[in-house]
């Protein structure tokens, strides 16, 4: 606060990670603390919202203090507090929002509410210092599958979205069906390396009249039908082949739509974001297709793909320097939309 640097304390608690970070001048991550609840939700095969809220409450203050101390800072050094206020689980979001509002109220440090998806997109700025809008971003997480034109900092146009399941949701459901457990994405990614991606021909859904939209529920049903069929006929299932063929189907659809969107919107940069963006097959395929098409490809490291607070700090920084502040009425908004402005 005393120098020209802008330090953001960021808080993220929208799903099953309690996270806090300190980000300097938008792109320099001074600390990034993530307390994951995966171990406890694994017992139930997915995120249990009530448990998530309770665990966030237990951890939030500790995580915030750790983020400050790892950054070598005190609250007096912080210029603004960024916090995810949606979309996500309402009880989970409320913990982060309440913590951020309390600190802001007690210290007079400005408050900046951040859209979780905007945070995922901004994760690309951390390690790609040269990346600037405009570019296209494919956001693929547990709850979202969006094709977004990033027109400028804080200015987005959503040109495609899933009609049903999100890509990560499909990974998690298919993983459960083949007995891999939660969270399914990383497990399918790993098992697929031992399987044949062309073993089973699963569908690649196309939506008439909406070339940038996605649908993954038919693919999920096709996998379940295949497993049921094999069981009824007494055919032995090779889980690695099912995983690899499913992953190939998701990859083909994501890559085709993303490349088409970059070209048709006359952009030359493609970024990916969200938990599924850490998938090795998807990254490899996008990297190859981008090279073939003269498109610059950007992706965050896996730790910045899944939920974290550093990405929220980056998004909050650009909102903050654009003069955006939140009031005491900032509330958790579980179905918050990414609006174009
Ligand atoms: O972005 P994220 O941490 O949380 C949401 O905002 O939803 O994404 C979590 C999702 C889960 O569905 C998880 O299975 C998926 O990301 N995921 C992956 C991989 N790592 C995480 N999916 C495919 N391959 C991976 N390596
Ligand atoms: Zn997320």
Coordinates of C-alpha atoms and ligand atoms in Angstrom, one line a residue:
X1 CA 0.0 0.0 0.0
X2 CA 2.9 2.3 0.7
X3 CA 4.5 1.9 -2.7
X4 CA 3.1 1.8 -6.2
X5 CA 2.4 -2.0 -6.1
X6 CA -1.1 -3.3 -6.0
X7 CA -1.5 -6.3 -3.7
X8 CA -4.7 -8.3 -3.8
X9 CA -5.7 -10.7 -1.1
X10 CA -8.0 -13.3 -2.9
X11 CA -10.4 -15.8 -1.4
X12 CA -12.1 -18.7 -3.2
X13 CA -14.6 -21.2 -1.6
X14 CA -17.1 -21.9 -4.4
X15 CA -16.9 -25.7 -4.3
X16 CA -14.5 -28.1 -2.4
X17 CA -11.3 -26.1 -2.1
X18 CA -10.8 -23.5 0.6
X19 CA -8.2 -21.2 -1.0
X20 CA -6.5 -17.8 -0.4
X21 CA -3.7 -16.1 -2.3
X22 CA -1.8 -12.9 -2.5
X23 CA -1.2 -11.5 -6.0
X24 CA 1.0 -8.5 -6.8
X25 CA 0.3 -6.2 -9.8
X26 CA -2.1 -8.7 -11.4
X27 CA 0.3 -11.4 -12.5
X28 CA 2.7 -12.1 -9.8
X29 CA 1.6 -14.8 -7.4
X30 CA 3.2 -14.3 -4.0
X31 CA 1.3 -17.1 -2.3
X32 CA -1.3 -19.6 -3.3
X33 CA -2.7 -21.7 -0.4
X34 CA -5.3 -24.4 -1.2
X35 CA -6.9 -26.6 1.4
X36 CA -8.5 -29.4 -0.6
X37 CA -11.6 -31.3 0.8
X38 CA -11.3 -34.1 -1.9
X39 CA -10.4 -36.8 0.7
X40 CA -13.6 -36.3 2.6
X41 CA -15.9 -36.0 -0.4
X42 CA -14.3 -39.1 -2.0
X43 CA -16.1 -41.2 0.7
X44 CA -19.4 -40.1 -0.7
X45 CA -18.5 -40.3 -4.4
X46 CA -18.9 -36.5 -5.0
X47 CA -19.1 -33.1 -3.3
X48 CA -21.6 -33.0 -0.3
X49 CA -22.6 -29.3 -0.1
X50 CA -23.3 -29.3 3.7
X51 CA -19.9 -30.9 4.4
X52 CA -18.2 -28.5 2.0
X53 CA -19.6 -25.4 3.9
X54 CA -18.6 -26.8 7.3
X55 CA -15.0 -27.6 6.1
X56 CA -14.7 -24.1 4.6
X57 CA -15.7 -22.6 7.9
X58 CA -13.1 -24.7 9.8
X59 CA -10.3 -23.7 7.4
X60 CA -10.9 -20.2 6.0
X61 CA -9.2 -18.1 8.6
X62 CA -6.2 -20.4 8.8
X63 CA -5.9 -20.4 5.0
X64 CA -6.1 -16.6 4.8
X65 CA -3.5 -16.2 7.5
X66 CA -1.2 -18.6 5.7
X67 CA -1.6 -16.8 2.4
X68 CA -0.6 -13.5 4.0
X69 CA 2.4 -15.0 5.9
X70 CA 3.7 -16.9 2.9
X71 CA 3.6 -13.6 1.0
X72 CA 5.4 -11.9 3.8
X73 CA 2.5 -9.5 4.2
X74 CA 0.1 -8.0 6.7
X75 CA -3.4 -6.8 6.0
X76 CA -1.9 -3.3 6.0
X77 CA 0.0 -4.2 2.8
X78 CA -3.2 -5.2 1.0
X79 CA -4.9 -2.8 -1.5
X80 CA -8.1 -4.8 -2.2
X81 CA -9.8 -8.1 -1.2
X82 CA -11.0 -10.2 -4.1
X83 CA -13.6 -12.9 -3.5
X84 CA -15.5 -15.4 -5.6
X85 CA -19.3 -14.7 -5.1
X86 CA -20.6 -17.1 -7.8
X87 CA -21.4 -19.4 -9.4
X88 CA -21.0 -22.3 -7.0
X89 CA -22.5 -23.9 -4.0
X90 CA -24.4 -21.2 -2.0
X91 CA -23.3 -22.4 1.4
X92 CA -19.7 -22.8 0.3
X93 CA -19.6 -19.4 -1.4
X94 CA -21.1 -17.7 1.6
X95 CA -18.1 -18.6 3.8
X96 CA -15.6 -16.9 1.5
X97 CA -17.9 -13.9 0.9
X98 CA -18.6 -13.4 4.6
X99 CA -14.9 -13.7 5.5
X100 CA -13.9 -11.2 2.8
X101 CA -16.7 -8.7 3.8
X102 CA -15.7 -9.0 7.5
X103 CA -12.0 -8.2 6.8
X104 CA -13.0 -5.4 4.4
X105 CA -15.4 -3.9 7.0
X106 CA -12.9 -4.1 9.8
X107 CA -10.0 -2.7 7.8
X108 CA -11.6 -0.4 5.2
X109 CA -9.7 -2.3 2.5
X110 CA -11.9 -2.2 -0.7
X111 CA -13.9 -5.3 -1.7
X112 CA -14.1 -6.8 -5.2
X113 CA -16.5 -9.6 -6.0
X114 CA -15.2 -11.9 -8.7
X115 CA -17.0 -14.3 -11.1
X116 CA -15.5 -17.8 -10.7
X117 CA -15.3 -18.4 -14.5
X118 CA -13.6 -15.0 -15.0
X119 CA -11.1 -16.3 -12.4
X120 CA -10.5 -19.5 -14.4
X121 CA -9.9 -17.5 -17.6
X122 CA -7.5 -15.1 -15.8
X123 CA -5.4 -18.0 -14.6
X124 CA -3.9 -17.9 -18.1
X125 CA -2.3 -14.5 -17.3
X126 CA -0.2 -15.8 -14.4
X127 CA 2.4 -17.8 -16.4
X128 CA 1.9 -16.2 -19.8
X129 CA 3.0 -12.7 -19.1
X130 CA 2.7 -11.7 -22.7
X131 CA -1.0 -12.8 -23.1
X132 CA -3.4 -10.0 -23.6
X133 CA -6.9 -9.8 -24.9
X134 CA -8.5 -10.3 -27.4
X135 CA -8.4 -14.1 -27.4
X136 CA -10.7 -17.1 -27.3
X137 CA -11.0 -19.1 -24.1
X138 CA -12.4 -22.6 -23.8
X139 CA -13.5 -23.0 -20.2
X140 CA -14.0 -26.6 -19.1
X141 CA -14.6 -27.3 -15.5
X142 CA -16.7 -29.5 -13.2
X143 CA -19.7 -27.1 -13.6
X144 CA -19.1 -25.3 -16.8
X145 CA -18.2 -25.7 -20.5
X146 CA -18.1 -22.3 -22.2
X147 CA -16.5 -20.8 -25.3
X148 CA -15.8 -17.2 -24.4
X149 CA -14.4 -14.4 -26.5
X150 CA -12.2 -12.3 -24.1
X151 CA -12.6 -8.9 -25.8
X152 CA -10.7 -7.0 -23.1
X153 CA -9.9 -7.3 -19.4
X154 CA -13.3 -7.8 -17.8
X155 CA -15.1 -7.9 -21.1
X156 CA -16.5 -11.2 -22.2
X157 CA -18.8 -12.6 -24.8
X158 CA -20.0 -16.2 -24.3
X159 CA -20.5 -17.7 -27.7
X160 CA -21.0 -21.3 -26.8
X161 CA -22.0 -23.4 -23.8
X162 CA -23.1 -26.9 -22.8
X163 CA -26.8 -27.7 -23.1
X164 CA -26.6 -30.3 -20.4
X165 CA -23.7 -31.8 -18.5
X166 CA -20.4 -29.9 -18.2
X167 CA -17.3 -31.7 -19.5
X168 CA -15.9 -32.3 -16.0
X169 CA -19.3 -33.6 -14.9
X170 CA -19.1 -36.2 -17.7
X171 CA -15.6 -37.2 -16.7
X172 CA -16.8 -37.6 -13.1
X173 CA -19.9 -39.6 -14.0
X174 CA -18.1 -41.9 -16.4
X175 CA -15.3 -42.5 -13.9
X176 CA -17.9 -43.5 -11.3
X177 CA -19.5 -45.9 -13.8
X178 CA -16.2 -47.7 -14.5
X179 CA -15.4 -47.8 -10.8
X180 CA -12.7 -45.2 -10.6
X181 CA -14.2 -42.9 -7.9
X182 CA -14.1 -39.2 -7.4
X183 CA -12.8 -36.9 -8.8
X184 CA -13.0 -38.8 -12.1
X185 CA -11.1 -36.5 -14.4
X186 CA -7.5 -37.1 -13.3
X187 CA -8.3 -40.9 -12.9
X188 CA -9.6 -41.2 -16.5
X189 CA -6.7 -39.1 -17.8
X190 CA -4.2 -41.6 -16.2
X191 CA -6.1 -44.8 -17.1
X192 CA -6.6 -43.7 -20.7
X193 CA -2.8 -43.8 -21.3
X194 CA -3.2 -47.7 -21.1
X195 CA -6.2 -47.9 -23.3
X196 CA -7.1 -47.7 -27.0
X197 CA -8.9 -44.4 -27.9
X198 CA -10.4 -46.0 -31.0
X199 CA -11.6 -49.2 -29.3
X200 CA -15.2 -48.0 -29.0
X201 CA -17.0 -45.5 -31.2
X202 CA -18.8 -43.1 -28.8
X203 CA -20.9 -40.2 -30.2
X204 CA -19.7 -36.7 -30.9
X205 CA -22.8 -34.6 -30.4
X206 CA -23.5 -31.7 -32.9
X207 CA -26.3 -29.2 -32.1
X208 CA -28.2 -28.0 -35.1
X209 CA -28.0 -24.3 -35.6
X210 CA -25.6 -23.8 -32.6
X211 CA -22.2 -24.6 -33.9
X212 CA -20.4 -23.5 -30.7
X213 CA -22.6 -25.3 -28.1
X214 CA -21.9 -28.6 -26.5
X215 CA -23.8 -31.6 -25.2
X216 CA -22.2 -34.4 -23.1
X217 CA -25.2 -36.2 -21.7
X218 CA -25.7 -38.4 -24.8
X219 CA -22.0 -39.4 -24.6
X220 CA -22.4 -40.3 -20.9
X221 CA -25.5 -42.4 -21.7
X222 CA -23.6 -44.1 -24.5
X223 CA -20.9 -45.2 -22.1
X224 CA -23.4 -46.5 -19.6
X225 CA -25.3 -48.4 -22.4
X226 CA -22.0 -49.9 -23.5
X227 CA -21.2 -51.1 -20.0
X228 CA -24.8 -52.5 -19.5
X229 CA -24.7 -54.2 -22.9
X230 CA -21.3 -55.9 -22.1
X231 CA -22.6 -57.0 -18.7
X232 CA -25.8 -58.5 -20.2
X233 CA -23.8 -60.4 -23.0
X234 CA -21.1 -61.5 -20.6
X235 CA -18.5 -59.5 -22.6
X236 CA -15.4 -58.5 -20.5
X237 CA -15.0 -54.7 -20.3
X238 CA -11.6 -53.2 -20.6
X239 CA -11.9 -50.0 -18.4
X240 CA -8.8 -48.5 -20.0
X241 CA -10.4 -48.8 -23.5
X242 CA -13.7 -47.3 -22.3
X243 CA -11.8 -44.4 -20.5
X244 CA -9.6 -43.7 -23.6
X245 CA -12.5 -43.9 -26.1
X246 CA -14.7 -41.6 -23.9
X247 CA -11.8 -39.1 -23.5
X248 CA -11.2 -39.2 -27.2
X249 CA -14.8 -38.3 -27.9
X250 CA -14.7 -35.3 -25.5
X251 CA -11.4 -34.2 -26.9
X252 CA -12.6 -34.3 -30.5
X253 CA -15.6 -32.2 -29.7
X254 CA -13.8 -29.6 -27.6
X255 CA -10.9 -29.2 -30.1
X256 CA -13.2 -29.0 -33.2
X257 CA -15.5 -26.3 -31.6
X258 CA -12.6 -24.3 -30.1
X259 CA -10.5 -24.2 -33.3
X260 CA -13.6 -23.3 -35.4
X261 CA -14.5 -20.5 -33.0
X262 CA -11.0 -19.0 -33.1
X263 CA -10.9 -19.0 -36.9
X264 CA -14.5 -17.8 -37.5
X265 CA -14.0 -14.9 -35.0
X266 CA -10.8 -14.0 -36.6
X267 CA -8.7 -14.4 -33.4
X268 CA -5.3 -15.9 -33.4
X269 CA -5.0 -16.9 -29.7
X270 CA -6.6 -19.8 -27.8
X271 CA -6.5 -20.3 -24.1
X272 CA -8.0 -23.1 -22.0
X273 CA -9.1 -22.9 -18.4
X274 CA -10.8 -24.9 -15.7
X275 CA -10.1 -28.3 -14.1
X276 CA -10.5 -30.3 -17.3
X277 CA -8.0 -28.0 -19.0
X278 CA -5.3 -30.0 -17.1
X279 CA -6.3 -33.1 -19.1
X280 CA -3.2 -34.3 -20.9
X281 CA -5.0 -35.6 -24.1
X282 CA -7.0 -32.4 -24.5
X283 CA -3.9 -30.3 -24.0
X284 CA -1.9 -32.3 -26.5
X285 CA -4.7 -32.3 -29.1
X286 CA -5.2 -28.5 -28.8
X287 CA -1.5 -27.8 -28.9
X288 CA -1.2 -29.9 -32.1
X289 CA -4.3 -28.3 -33.8
X290 CA -3.2 -24.8 -32.9
X291 CA 0.2 -25.4 -34.4
X292 CA -1.4 -26.7 -37.6
X293 CA -3.6 -23.6 -37.8
X294 CA -1.1 -20.9 -36.8
X295 CA -2.9 -20.2 -33.5
X296 CA -1.0 -19.3 -30.4
X297 CA -2.0 -21.8 -27.6
X298 CA -2.0 -20.8 -23.9
X299 CA -2.8 -22.9 -20.9
X300 CA -2.2 -22.6 -17.1
X301 CA -0.2 -25.2 -15.2
X302 CA -2.5 -27.8 -13.6
X303 CA -2.3 -26.2 -10.2
X304 CA -3.9 -23.0 -11.7
X305 CA -6.4 -25.0 -13.8
X306 CA -8.3 -26.5 -10.8
X307 CA -9.9 -24.2 -8.3
X308 CA -7.4 -21.8 -6.6
X309 CA -7.5 -18.2 -5.3
X310 CA -4.5 -16.9 -7.3
X311 CA -6.7 -16.8 -10.4
X312 CA -9.4 -14.9 -8.4
X313 CA -6.6 -12.4 -7.4
X314 CA -5.7 -11.8 -11.0
X315 CA -9.3 -11.2 -12.0
X316 CA -9.9 -8.9 -9.0
X317 CA -6.8 -6.9 -10.0
X318 CA -8.2 -6.0 -13.4
X319 CA -11.6 -5.2 -11.9
X320 CA -9.9 -3.1 -9.3
X321 CA -7.8 -1.0 -11.7
X322 CA -11.0 -0.5 -13.8
X323 CA -12.5 1.1 -10.7
X324 CA -14.9 -1.7 -9.8
X325 CA -15.8 -2.1 -6.1
X326 CA -18.4 -4.2 -4.3
X327 CA -20.6 -2.9 -1.5
X328 CA -21.7 -4.5 1.8
X329 CA -24.6 -6.0 -0.1
X330 CA -22.3 -8.4 -2.0
X331 CA -23.9 -11.8 -1.7
X332 CA -23.3 -15.3 -2.8
X333 CA -25.0 -15.9 -6.2
X334 CA -25.0 -19.7 -6.9
X335 CA -26.1 -19.3 -10.6
X336 CA -24.2 -16.1 -11.4
X337 CA -24.0 -15.6 -15.2
X338 CA -20.9 -14.4 -17.0
X339 CA -22.3 -11.2 -18.5
X340 CA -21.0 -9.4 -21.5
X341 CA -20.3 -5.8 -20.8
Ligands
LIG1 O1 -12.3 -26.0 -12.2 P1 -12.6 -27.1 -11.2 O2 -11.5 -27.4 -10.2 O3 -13.9 -26.9 -10.4 C1 -15.0 -26.3 -11.0 O4 -15.1 -25.0 -11.0 O5 -15.9 -27.1 -11.4 O6 -12.9 -28.4 -12.1 C2 -13.1 -29.7 -11.4 C3 -13.3 -30.7 -12.6 C4 -13.7 -32.1 -12.0 O7 -14.9 -32.5 -12.8 C5 -12.5 -32.9 -12.4 O8 -12.9 -34.3 -12.6 C6 -12.0 -32.3 -13.6 O9 -12.1 -30.9 -13.3 N1 -10.6 -32.6 -13.8 C7 -10.1 -33.2 -14.9 C8 -8.7 -33.4 -14.8 N2 -8.4 -32.8 -13.6 C9 -9.5 -32.3 -13.0 N3 -10.8 -33.7 -16.0 C10 -10.1 -34.3 -16.9 N4 -8.7 -34.6 -16.8 C11 -8.0 -34.1 -15.8 N5 -6.7 -34.3 -15.7
LIG2 ZN1 -13.7 -23.9 -10.9

